[in-house]
Amino acid sequence: MTFKKHILCIGAGYVGGPTMAMIAYKCPHYKVTVVDINPTRIAEWNSDDLPIYEPGLDKIVKSTRGKNLFFSTEIERGIKEAEIIFVSVNTPVKTFGAGAGMAADLQYWEKTARQILKCSESSKIIVEKSTFPVRTAFAMERILSLTENDIHFDVLSNPEFLAEGTGIKDLEYPDRVLIGSRETPSCVKARDELIEIYSNWVPKDHIITSNIWSSELSKLVANAFLAQRISSINSFTAFCEKSEADITEVARAIGMDSRLGNKFLSPSVGWGGSCFKKDILNLVYLCRHYGLDEVANYWEAVVSINEYQKERFVLNMLSAMFNTLAGKKICLLGFAFKADTGDTRESPAIFIARKLIEEKAELLITDPRALNNAKIDLNGIDGKISYIEDPYEASDGCDAIAVMTEWEIYKSLDFEKIYRSMVKPAFIFDGRNMLNHKRLFDIGFNVFPIGKPSLTHF
Ligand code: NAD
Ligand code: UGA
């Protein structure tokens, strides 16, 4: 079969894999290849057991793979063949040198840019899909302009806004697709080509364009605003616990104000995920670079409140359980950073687990999708930790349960059975406010929600 276009994506991760699968699914006339330096990851994409869990992903990968969607480690070949290249490599926080702990580590994209330059034999459109610091496109253009052949690269910014767990829905029905470009005739033509791809399934009025720096910045600002909203509601959970106000009632009351809206107001043990923290710290770093210290401090506080929330959760457990956790068995219900994903990157559960181990508690961790990642995250920690798929088995004989992830299945657990199997007094710390607290109290549990009065039998 001859394809209308050859699309390549460099980076077969949480973004590259699902995004390209959606393009292949919606555009059978394009050939889409996803490449990665990690051969294990590529082998998993080519297997029945995909490397990431995302509801709906299996179906679209299986219906396109081998037809117009291909996963490969042949990066050079992919670059040569492609007319459009999406760059979806990781952009973690730098762990060394200047800006360590704040700035984005750009070694992966720079290697990618240089490889594109080295292997290209024809002009191409380069699409920044990863989340990059503002003005990365400029650096990318500089590297790609070093070509000695008569070829040309147009760099576009097309940040991804999908959230894990709802990634497929977000890709199929995006609130918006943002494309940033320069206004040169060549860039405008490249932008039109990218618009044409998305137009295969996204309504035209949901595809918006902007200048390239606004596009890069919008991605960081969107994540900063989202995280800020959760930090804001979480900051008031601390206030509620002191004042006997109830955060659920407060969230409902403010969420009905149409100017505020009711989304992203669920209090939690803290927000996690691979991006919020790194993107805000990157924003803070950029602000300081531009001499905007007040702006930097403002956004840094969003991260500080999140650290405070996780710390507070453990201190509340300690104080409720008579100020000692040593030798006590604690079941962590969930380990993923949110429901419907196996991803544990920056999951609050990692922090909580480490702190509980420091207190010499014994941990029994259960999660329907994230146990393998949990084992990697806690590898080498000096303490007693078991990983158990069955939540009944995991909570058997425990002193306390701490809810880390809002998996729907936890709502329908038989808590009477669980209570019977636990050491008394039995405690539940609901880090997601997802359980029926009154019912748990009636069963006999001492219940500690977030941002509302605790229900105790003593
Ligand atoms: P990831 O770590 O899951 O995937 C990145 C992949 O890139 C890895 O498999 C890695 O091996 C590969 N890679 C790195 N350097 C390479 C190279 N030189 N050549 C080929 N492959 C290379 O990361 P992710 O979660 O997919 O995130 C990718 C980018 O998308 C980040 O910038 C992130 O901020 C952004 N983003 C992520 C999400 C999300 O939900 N995870 C959502 C929106 C945006
Ligand atoms: C987030 C953004 O929502 C995406 O738009 C963005 O593309 C992505 O980051 C990214 O750049 O990586 P994601 O981290 O996958 O997506 O998931 P979210 O739904 O945003 O949840 C993030 C964290 O906040 C989770 O730990 C979640 O449990 C927590 N959260 C979310 C709350 O504690 N309360 C809420 O009300 C909502």
Coordinates of C-alpha atoms and ligand atoms in Angstrom, one line a residue:
M1 CA 0.0 0.0 0.0
T2 CA 1.3 3.5 -0.8
F3 CA 0.7 6.0 2.0
K4 CA -0.1 9.7 1.6
K5 CA 2.4 10.7 4.3
H6 CA 5.1 9.2 6.4
I7 CA 5.0 10.3 10.0
L8 CA 7.7 9.5 12.5
C9 CA 7.6 9.9 16.3
I10 CA 10.8 9.7 18.2
G11 CA 10.0 8.5 21.8
A12 CA 7.6 5.6 22.4
G13 CA 6.5 6.7 25.9
Y14 CA 3.2 7.6 27.5
V15 CA 2.8 10.4 25.0
G16 CA 4.4 9.1 21.8
G17 CA 2.7 5.7 21.9
P18 CA -0.9 6.7 22.4
T19 CA -0.7 9.9 20.4
M20 CA 0.7 8.1 17.3
A21 CA -1.8 5.2 17.8
M22 CA -4.6 7.8 17.6
I23 CA -3.2 9.4 14.5
A24 CA -2.8 6.0 12.8
Y25 CA -6.3 5.0 13.9
K26 CA -7.9 8.2 12.5
C27 CA -5.7 8.5 9.4
P28 CA -5.4 5.0 7.7
H29 CA -3.8 6.8 4.7
Y30 CA -0.7 7.8 6.7
K31 CA 2.1 5.5 7.7
V32 CA 3.0 6.2 11.3
T33 CA 6.2 4.8 12.8
V34 CA 7.2 5.2 16.4
V35 CA 10.9 4.7 17.3
D36 CA 12.8 4.5 20.6
I37 CA 16.3 3.9 21.8
N38 CA 14.9 1.4 24.3
P39 CA 14.5 -1.9 22.6
T40 CA 12.6 -3.5 25.5
R41 CA 9.9 -0.8 25.2
I42 CA 9.6 -1.3 21.4
A43 CA 9.3 -5.1 21.9
E44 CA 6.5 -4.4 24.4
W45 CA 4.7 -2.2 22.0
N46 CA 4.9 -5.0 19.5
S47 CA 3.6 -7.6 22.0
D48 CA 0.2 -8.4 23.5
D49 CA 1.3 -6.8 26.7
L50 CA 1.7 -3.0 25.9
P51 CA 4.3 -1.1 28.0
I52 CA 1.6 1.2 29.5
Y53 CA -1.9 0.7 30.7
E54 CA -4.4 3.2 29.4
P55 CA -8.1 2.4 29.0
G56 CA -8.9 2.0 25.3
L57 CA -5.3 1.9 24.1
D58 CA -5.2 -1.8 23.4
K59 CA -8.0 -1.6 21.0
I60 CA -6.6 1.1 18.8
V61 CA -3.1 -0.3 18.8
K62 CA -4.3 -3.8 17.9
S63 CA -6.5 -2.5 15.1
T64 CA -3.7 -0.4 13.4
R65 CA -0.4 -2.2 14.3
G66 CA 1.2 -3.8 11.3
K67 CA -1.2 -2.0 9.0
N68 CA -0.2 1.7 9.2
L69 CA 1.3 1.8 12.7
F70 CA 4.8 0.5 13.3
F71 CA 7.0 0.4 16.4
S72 CA 10.7 0.1 15.7
T73 CA 14.3 0.7 16.9
E74 CA 15.4 1.7 13.5
I75 CA 15.7 5.5 14.2
E76 CA 17.9 6.4 11.2
R77 CA 15.7 4.6 8.7
G78 CA 12.6 6.2 10.2
I79 CA 14.1 9.7 10.0
K80 CA 15.1 9.2 6.3
E81 CA 11.6 8.0 5.4
A82 CA 9.5 10.6 7.3
E83 CA 8.1 13.9 6.0
I84 CA 6.9 14.9 9.5
I85 CA 8.8 14.0 12.7
F86 CA 7.2 14.4 16.1
V87 CA 9.7 14.6 19.0
S88 CA 8.3 13.0 22.1
V89 CA 11.3 12.2 24.2
N90 CA 11.4 12.7 27.9
T91 CA 12.3 16.1 29.4
P92 CA 13.0 15.3 33.0
V93 CA 14.4 17.7 35.6
K94 CA 18.2 18.1 35.4
T95 CA 19.9 16.3 38.2
F96 CA 23.4 17.8 37.7
G97 CA 25.3 21.0 37.1
A98 CA 23.7 24.5 36.7
G99 CA 19.9 24.4 37.4
A100 CA 20.1 21.0 39.0
G101 CA 16.7 20.1 40.5
M102 CA 14.9 22.8 38.6
A103 CA 15.8 23.2 34.9
A104 CA 14.7 20.8 32.3
D105 CA 17.4 18.2 31.2
L106 CA 17.5 18.8 27.5
Q107 CA 20.1 16.2 26.5
Y108 CA 17.5 13.9 25.1
W109 CA 16.0 16.3 22.6
E110 CA 19.4 17.8 21.7
K111 CA 20.6 14.3 20.8
T112 CA 17.4 13.8 18.8
A113 CA 17.8 17.1 16.9
R114 CA 21.4 16.2 16.0
Q115 CA 20.4 12.7 14.9
I116 CA 17.6 14.2 12.7
L117 CA 20.2 16.5 11.2
K118 CA 22.7 13.7 10.6
C119 CA 20.3 11.3 9.0
S120 CA 18.0 13.5 6.9
E121 CA 18.2 13.4 3.2
S122 CA 15.2 15.6 2.5
S123 CA 13.4 18.6 4.0
K124 CA 11.1 17.8 7.0
I125 CA 8.6 19.3 9.4
I126 CA 9.8 18.9 13.1
V127 CA 7.0 18.9 15.7
E128 CA 7.8 19.5 19.3
K129 CA 5.4 17.2 21.2
S130 CA 7.4 17.0 24.4
T131 CA 7.0 19.7 26.9
F132 CA 9.9 22.0 26.5
P133 CA 11.2 25.2 28.1
V134 CA 10.1 28.3 26.3
R135 CA 12.3 29.1 23.3
T136 CA 13.5 25.5 22.8
A137 CA 12.2 25.7 19.3
F138 CA 14.8 28.5 18.7
A139 CA 17.6 26.1 19.9
M140 CA 16.2 23.3 17.8
E141 CA 16.1 25.6 14.7
R142 CA 19.7 26.6 15.3
I143 CA 20.9 23.0 15.5
L144 CA 18.9 22.0 12.4
S145 CA 20.2 25.0 10.4
L146 CA 23.7 23.4 10.5
T147 CA 22.8 21.3 7.5
E148 CA 25.3 21.1 4.7
N149 CA 22.7 19.7 2.2
D150 CA 20.1 21.7 0.4
I151 CA 17.4 20.7 2.9
H152 CA 15.3 22.7 5.3
F153 CA 13.5 22.1 8.5
D154 CA 10.4 23.8 9.8
V155 CA 10.0 23.6 13.6
L156 CA 6.4 23.7 15.1
S157 CA 5.3 23.5 18.7
N158 CA 2.3 21.2 19.3
P159 CA 2.2 20.5 23.0
E160 CA 0.2 17.5 24.3
F161 CA -2.5 18.1 26.9
L162 CA -3.7 14.5 27.5
A163 CA -4.0 13.2 31.1
E164 CA -3.1 9.7 31.9
G165 CA -6.0 7.4 32.6
T166 CA -8.2 9.4 30.2
G167 CA -5.5 9.6 27.5
I168 CA -7.4 8.0 24.7
K169 CA -10.6 10.0 25.3
D170 CA -8.4 13.2 25.5
L171 CA -6.8 12.4 22.2
E172 CA -10.0 11.5 20.5
Y173 CA -12.0 14.5 21.7
P174 CA -9.4 17.1 22.7
D175 CA -10.5 20.4 24.3
R176 CA -8.1 22.0 21.9
V177 CA -5.1 21.2 19.7
L178 CA -2.5 24.0 19.9
I179 CA 0.0 24.6 17.1
G180 CA 2.6 27.3 17.5
S181 CA 4.7 28.4 14.5
R182 CA 6.6 31.3 13.0
E183 CA 4.8 33.3 10.4
T184 CA 7.2 32.6 7.5
P185 CA 5.6 31.2 4.4
S186 CA 7.4 27.9 4.9
C187 CA 6.3 27.6 8.6
V188 CA 2.8 28.5 7.7
K189 CA 2.7 25.8 5.1
A190 CA 4.1 23.3 7.6
R191 CA 1.5 24.4 10.1
D192 CA -1.2 23.8 7.5
E193 CA 0.1 20.3 7.0
L194 CA -0.2 19.6 10.7
I195 CA -3.7 21.1 10.8
E196 CA -4.6 18.8 8.0
I197 CA -3.6 15.7 10.0
Y198 CA -5.7 16.7 13.0
S199 CA -8.6 17.7 10.8
N200 CA -9.1 14.1 10.1
W201 CA -11.0 13.9 13.5
V202 CA -10.7 17.1 15.4
P203 CA -13.3 19.9 14.6
K204 CA -11.7 22.9 13.0
D205 CA -12.7 25.3 15.8
H206 CA -10.8 23.1 18.3
I207 CA -7.5 23.5 16.4
I208 CA -5.9 26.8 17.4
T209 CA -2.7 28.4 16.3
S210 CA -0.4 30.9 18.0
N211 CA 3.1 32.1 17.8
I212 CA 5.7 29.5 18.7
W213 CA 6.7 30.9 22.1
S214 CA 3.1 31.3 23.2
S215 CA 2.5 27.7 22.4
E216 CA 5.5 26.5 24.4
L217 CA 4.6 28.7 27.3
S218 CA 0.9 27.7 27.2
K219 CA 1.8 24.1 28.0
L220 CA 3.7 25.1 31.1
V221 CA 1.0 27.6 32.2
A222 CA -1.8 25.0 31.7
N223 CA 0.0 22.5 34.0
A224 CA 0.9 25.2 36.5
F225 CA -2.8 26.3 36.7
L226 CA -4.0 22.8 37.1
A227 CA -1.5 22.0 39.9
Q228 CA -2.2 25.3 41.5
R229 CA -5.9 24.5 41.7
I230 CA -5.2 21.2 43.6
S231 CA -2.7 22.8 45.8
S232 CA -5.2 25.5 46.6
I233 CA -8.0 23.1 47.6
N234 CA -5.4 21.0 49.5
S235 CA -4.2 24.0 51.4
F236 CA -7.8 24.4 52.7
T237 CA -8.0 20.8 53.8
A238 CA -5.4 21.7 56.5
F239 CA -7.6 24.7 57.4
C240 CA -10.7 22.5 57.5
E241 CA -9.1 20.0 59.8
K242 CA -8.3 22.8 62.3
S243 CA -11.7 24.5 62.1
E244 CA -14.2 21.6 61.6
A245 CA -15.3 23.0 58.2
D246 CA -15.7 20.2 55.6
I247 CA -13.7 20.5 52.4
T248 CA -16.3 18.6 50.4
E249 CA -18.9 21.2 51.3
V250 CA -16.5 24.0 50.6
A251 CA -15.5 22.6 47.2
R252 CA -19.2 22.1 46.2
A253 CA -20.0 25.7 47.3
I254 CA -17.2 27.3 45.4
G255 CA -17.4 24.9 42.4
M256 CA -21.0 26.1 41.7
D257 CA -19.7 29.5 40.9
S258 CA -19.5 29.3 37.1
R259 CA -16.5 31.6 37.1
L260 CA -14.6 29.0 39.2
G261 CA -16.0 25.8 37.9
N262 CA -16.1 22.4 39.7
K263 CA -13.3 20.5 38.1
F264 CA -9.9 19.7 39.7
L265 CA -11.2 20.5 43.2
S266 CA -10.9 17.0 44.6
P267 CA -8.7 17.1 47.7
S268 CA -6.0 14.5 48.0
V269 CA -2.9 13.3 49.7
G270 CA -1.1 15.4 47.1
W271 CA -0.8 15.6 43.3
G272 CA 1.7 13.4 41.5
G273 CA 2.5 12.4 38.0
S274 CA 5.6 12.9 35.9
C275 CA 4.9 16.4 34.7
F276 CA 3.3 18.9 37.2
K277 CA 6.3 19.2 39.4
K278 CA 9.0 19.2 36.7
D279 CA 7.0 21.7 34.6
I280 CA 6.4 24.1 37.4
L281 CA 10.0 23.9 38.6
N282 CA 11.1 24.5 35.0
L283 CA 8.8 27.5 34.9
V284 CA 10.3 28.8 38.2
Y285 CA 13.8 28.3 36.8
L286 CA 12.8 30.3 33.7
C287 CA 11.3 33.1 35.8
R288 CA 14.5 33.4 37.8
H289 CA 16.5 33.4 34.6
Y290 CA 14.5 36.4 33.4
G291 CA 14.9 38.1 36.9
L292 CA 11.3 37.6 37.8
D293 CA 11.8 36.4 41.3
E294 CA 8.4 37.3 42.7
V295 CA 6.7 35.3 39.9
A296 CA 9.1 32.4 40.6
N297 CA 8.3 32.5 44.3
Y298 CA 4.6 32.5 43.6
W299 CA 4.6 29.4 41.5
E300 CA 7.2 27.6 43.6
A301 CA 4.7 27.8 46.5
V302 CA 2.4 25.5 44.5
V303 CA 5.0 22.8 44.8
S304 CA 5.8 23.6 48.4
I305 CA 2.1 23.2 49.4
N306 CA 2.1 19.8 47.7
E307 CA 5.1 18.7 49.7
Y308 CA 3.4 20.0 52.9
Q309 CA 0.3 18.0 52.1
K310 CA 2.2 14.7 51.8
E311 CA 4.2 15.4 54.9
R312 CA 1.0 16.3 56.8
F313 CA -0.7 13.1 55.8
V314 CA 2.0 11.0 57.5
L315 CA 2.1 13.2 60.5
N316 CA -1.7 12.9 60.9
M317 CA -1.3 9.1 60.7
L318 CA 1.4 9.2 63.3
S319 CA -0.5 11.3 65.7
A320 CA -3.8 9.3 65.3
M321 CA -2.0 6.0 65.9
F322 CA -0.7 7.1 69.4
N323 CA 2.5 8.7 68.0
T324 CA 4.2 5.4 67.1
L325 CA 4.1 3.4 63.9
A326 CA 7.1 1.2 64.8
G327 CA 6.2 -2.5 64.1
K328 CA 2.7 -1.6 62.9
K329 CA 1.4 -3.1 59.7
I330 CA 0.0 -0.5 57.2
C331 CA -1.8 -1.4 54.0
L332 CA -1.3 1.1 51.2
L333 CA -4.5 0.9 49.1
G334 CA -3.2 1.9 45.7
F335 CA 0.2 3.1 44.5
A336 CA -0.3 4.7 41.1
F337 CA -0.3 8.5 41.0
K338 CA -4.0 8.4 40.0
A339 CA -6.6 5.8 39.0
D340 CA -6.6 4.0 35.7
T341 CA -2.9 4.1 35.1
G342 CA 0.0 1.9 36.2
D343 CA 2.2 5.0 36.2
T344 CA 3.8 5.8 39.6
R345 CA 6.1 8.6 38.6
E346 CA 6.1 11.2 41.4
S347 CA 3.2 9.3 43.0
P348 CA 2.5 10.6 46.5
A349 CA 2.5 7.0 47.6
I350 CA 6.3 6.8 47.1
F351 CA 6.9 9.7 49.5
I352 CA 4.3 8.3 52.0
A353 CA 5.9 4.8 51.8
R354 CA 9.4 6.1 52.4
K355 CA 8.2 8.1 55.4
L356 CA 6.3 5.2 56.9
I357 CA 9.3 3.0 56.6
E358 CA 11.4 5.7 58.3
E359 CA 8.9 5.4 61.2
K360 CA 9.6 1.6 61.2
A361 CA 6.2 0.6 60.0
E362 CA 5.7 -2.6 57.9
L363 CA 4.1 -1.9 54.5
L364 CA 1.7 -4.1 52.5
I365 CA 1.2 -2.5 49.1
T366 CA -1.7 -3.3 46.8
D367 CA -2.6 -1.9 43.4
P368 CA -4.4 -3.4 40.4
R369 CA -1.8 -2.0 37.8
A370 CA 1.1 -0.4 39.5
L371 CA 2.8 -3.1 41.6
N372 CA 5.7 -3.6 39.2
N373 CA 6.5 0.1 39.2
A374 CA 6.1 0.2 42.9
K375 CA 8.7 -2.5 43.4
I376 CA 11.1 -0.4 41.2
D377 CA 10.3 2.8 43.1
L378 CA 11.0 1.3 46.5
N379 CA 13.8 -1.0 45.5
G380 CA 16.7 -0.9 48.0
I381 CA 14.8 0.7 50.8
D382 CA 15.7 -0.8 54.1
G383 CA 12.4 -2.0 55.6
K384 CA 9.7 -4.6 55.4
I385 CA 7.5 -4.2 52.3
S386 CA 5.3 -6.7 50.6
Y387 CA 3.5 -6.3 47.3
I388 CA 0.2 -8.1 47.1
E389 CA -2.4 -8.0 44.4
D390 CA -5.4 -9.0 46.4
P391 CA -6.5 -6.0 48.7
Y392 CA -8.1 -8.5 51.2
E393 CA -4.8 -10.3 51.6
A394 CA -2.9 -7.0 51.8
S395 CA -5.0 -5.6 54.6
D396 CA -5.2 -8.9 56.5
G397 CA -3.7 -8.4 60.0
C398 CA -3.0 -4.7 59.4
D399 CA -3.3 -1.9 62.0
A400 CA -4.2 0.7 59.3
I401 CA -5.2 1.2 55.7
A402 CA -4.1 4.3 53.8
V403 CA -5.9 5.1 50.6
M404 CA -3.3 6.4 48.0
T405 CA -5.1 6.0 44.7
E406 CA -8.8 6.4 43.9
W407 CA -9.3 3.1 42.0
E408 CA -13.1 2.6 41.5
I409 CA -12.8 -1.0 42.7
Y410 CA -11.9 0.1 46.2
K411 CA -15.4 1.6 46.7
S412 CA -17.0 -1.8 46.5
L413 CA -14.6 -3.7 48.8
D414 CA -16.2 -5.7 51.6
F415 CA -15.0 -3.5 54.5
E416 CA -16.8 -5.6 57.1
K417 CA -14.7 -8.5 56.1
I418 CA -11.6 -6.3 56.0
Y419 CA -12.4 -4.9 59.4
R420 CA -12.7 -8.4 60.9
S421 CA -9.3 -9.3 59.7
M422 CA -7.5 -6.2 61.0
V423 CA -5.8 -5.5 64.4
K424 CA -8.0 -3.3 66.6
P425 CA -8.4 -0.4 66.9
A426 CA -8.5 -0.4 63.1
F427 CA -7.7 2.9 61.3
I428 CA -8.5 4.1 57.8
F429 CA -6.8 7.2 56.4
D430 CA -8.6 8.1 53.2
G431 CA -6.1 10.1 51.1
R432 CA -8.6 10.5 48.4
N433 CA -11.9 11.0 50.3
M434 CA -13.4 8.3 48.1
L435 CA -14.9 5.9 50.7
N436 CA -18.2 6.1 52.6
H437 CA -16.8 7.4 55.9
K438 CA -20.0 7.1 58.0
R439 CA -20.4 3.5 56.9
L440 CA -16.8 2.6 57.8
F441 CA -17.2 4.3 61.2
D442 CA -20.4 2.2 61.8
I443 CA -18.4 -0.9 60.9
G444 CA -16.0 0.0 63.7
F445 CA -13.1 1.8 61.9
N446 CA -11.5 5.0 63.1
V447 CA -11.8 7.1 60.0
F448 CA -9.5 9.9 59.0
P449 CA -10.5 11.7 55.8
I450 CA -8.8 14.7 54.3
G451 CA -10.1 18.1 55.2
K452 CA -13.0 17.0 57.3
P453 CA -13.6 15.9 60.9
S454 CA -12.3 12.5 61.8
L455 CA -14.7 9.8 63.0
T456 CA -13.3 8.0 66.0
H457 CA -14.5 5.5 68.6
F458 CA -12.2 6.9 71.3
Ligands
NAD1 P1 8.4 8.7 28.6 O1 9.7 8.7 29.5 O2 7.3 7.7 28.9 O3 8.9 8.4 27.1 C1 10.0 9.1 26.5 C2 10.6 8.1 25.6 O4 11.6 8.7 24.8 C3 11.4 6.9 26.3 O5 10.8 5.7 25.9 C4 12.8 7.1 25.9 O6 13.5 5.9 25.8 C5 12.7 7.8 24.6 N1 13.9 8.5 24.2 C6 14.7 9.4 24.9 N2 15.7 9.8 24.1 C7 15.5 9.3 22.9 C8 16.3 9.4 21.7 N3 17.4 10.2 21.6 N4 15.8 8.7 20.6 C9 14.7 7.9 20.7 N5 14.0 7.7 21.8 C10 14.4 8.4 22.9 O7 7.9 10.2 28.7 P2 6.4 10.7 28.4 O8 5.6 10.6 29.6 O9 5.9 10.1 27.1 O10 6.7 12.2 28.2 C11 7.3 12.7 27.0 C12 7.2 14.2 26.9 O11 5.8 14.5 26.9 C13 7.7 14.9 28.2 O12 8.2 16.2 27.7 C14 6.4 15.2 29.0 O13 6.6 16.4 29.8 C15 5.4 15.4 27.9 N6 4.0 15.1 28.3 C16 3.7 14.0 29.0 C17 2.4 13.6 29.4 C18 2.1 12.4 30.1 O14 0.9 12.2 30.4 N7 3.0 11.5 30.5 C19 1.4 14.4 28.9 C20 1.7 15.6 28.2 C21 3.0 15.9 27.9
UGA2 C1 -1.7 16.4 33.7 C2 -2.6 17.3 33.0 O1 -3.9 17.2 33.5 C3 -2.6 17.1 31.5 O2 -3.4 18.1 30.8 C4 -1.1 17.2 31.0 O3 -1.0 16.9 29.6 C5 -0.2 16.2 31.8 O4 -0.4 16.5 33.2 C6 1.2 16.3 31.4 O5 1.7 17.4 31.0 O6 1.9 15.3 31.8 P1 -1.8 13.8 34.5 O7 -0.7 14.2 35.4 O8 -1.7 12.6 33.6 O9 -2.1 15.1 33.5 O10 -3.1 13.6 35.4 P2 -4.1 14.6 36.2 O11 -5.5 14.2 36.0 O12 -3.8 16.1 35.9 O13 -3.7 14.4 37.7 C7 -2.5 14.8 38.2 C8 -2.4 14.6 39.7 O14 -3.3 15.4 40.4 C9 -2.8 13.2 40.1 O15 -2.0 12.7 41.2 C10 -4.3 13.3 40.6 O16 -4.7 12.3 41.5 C11 -4.2 14.7 41.2 N1 -5.5 15.4 41.3 C12 -6.2 15.7 40.2 C13 -6.0 15.7 42.6 O17 -5.4 15.5 43.6 N2 -7.2 16.4 42.6 C14 -7.9 16.7 41.5 O18 -9.0 17.3 41.7 C15 -7.4 16.3 40.3

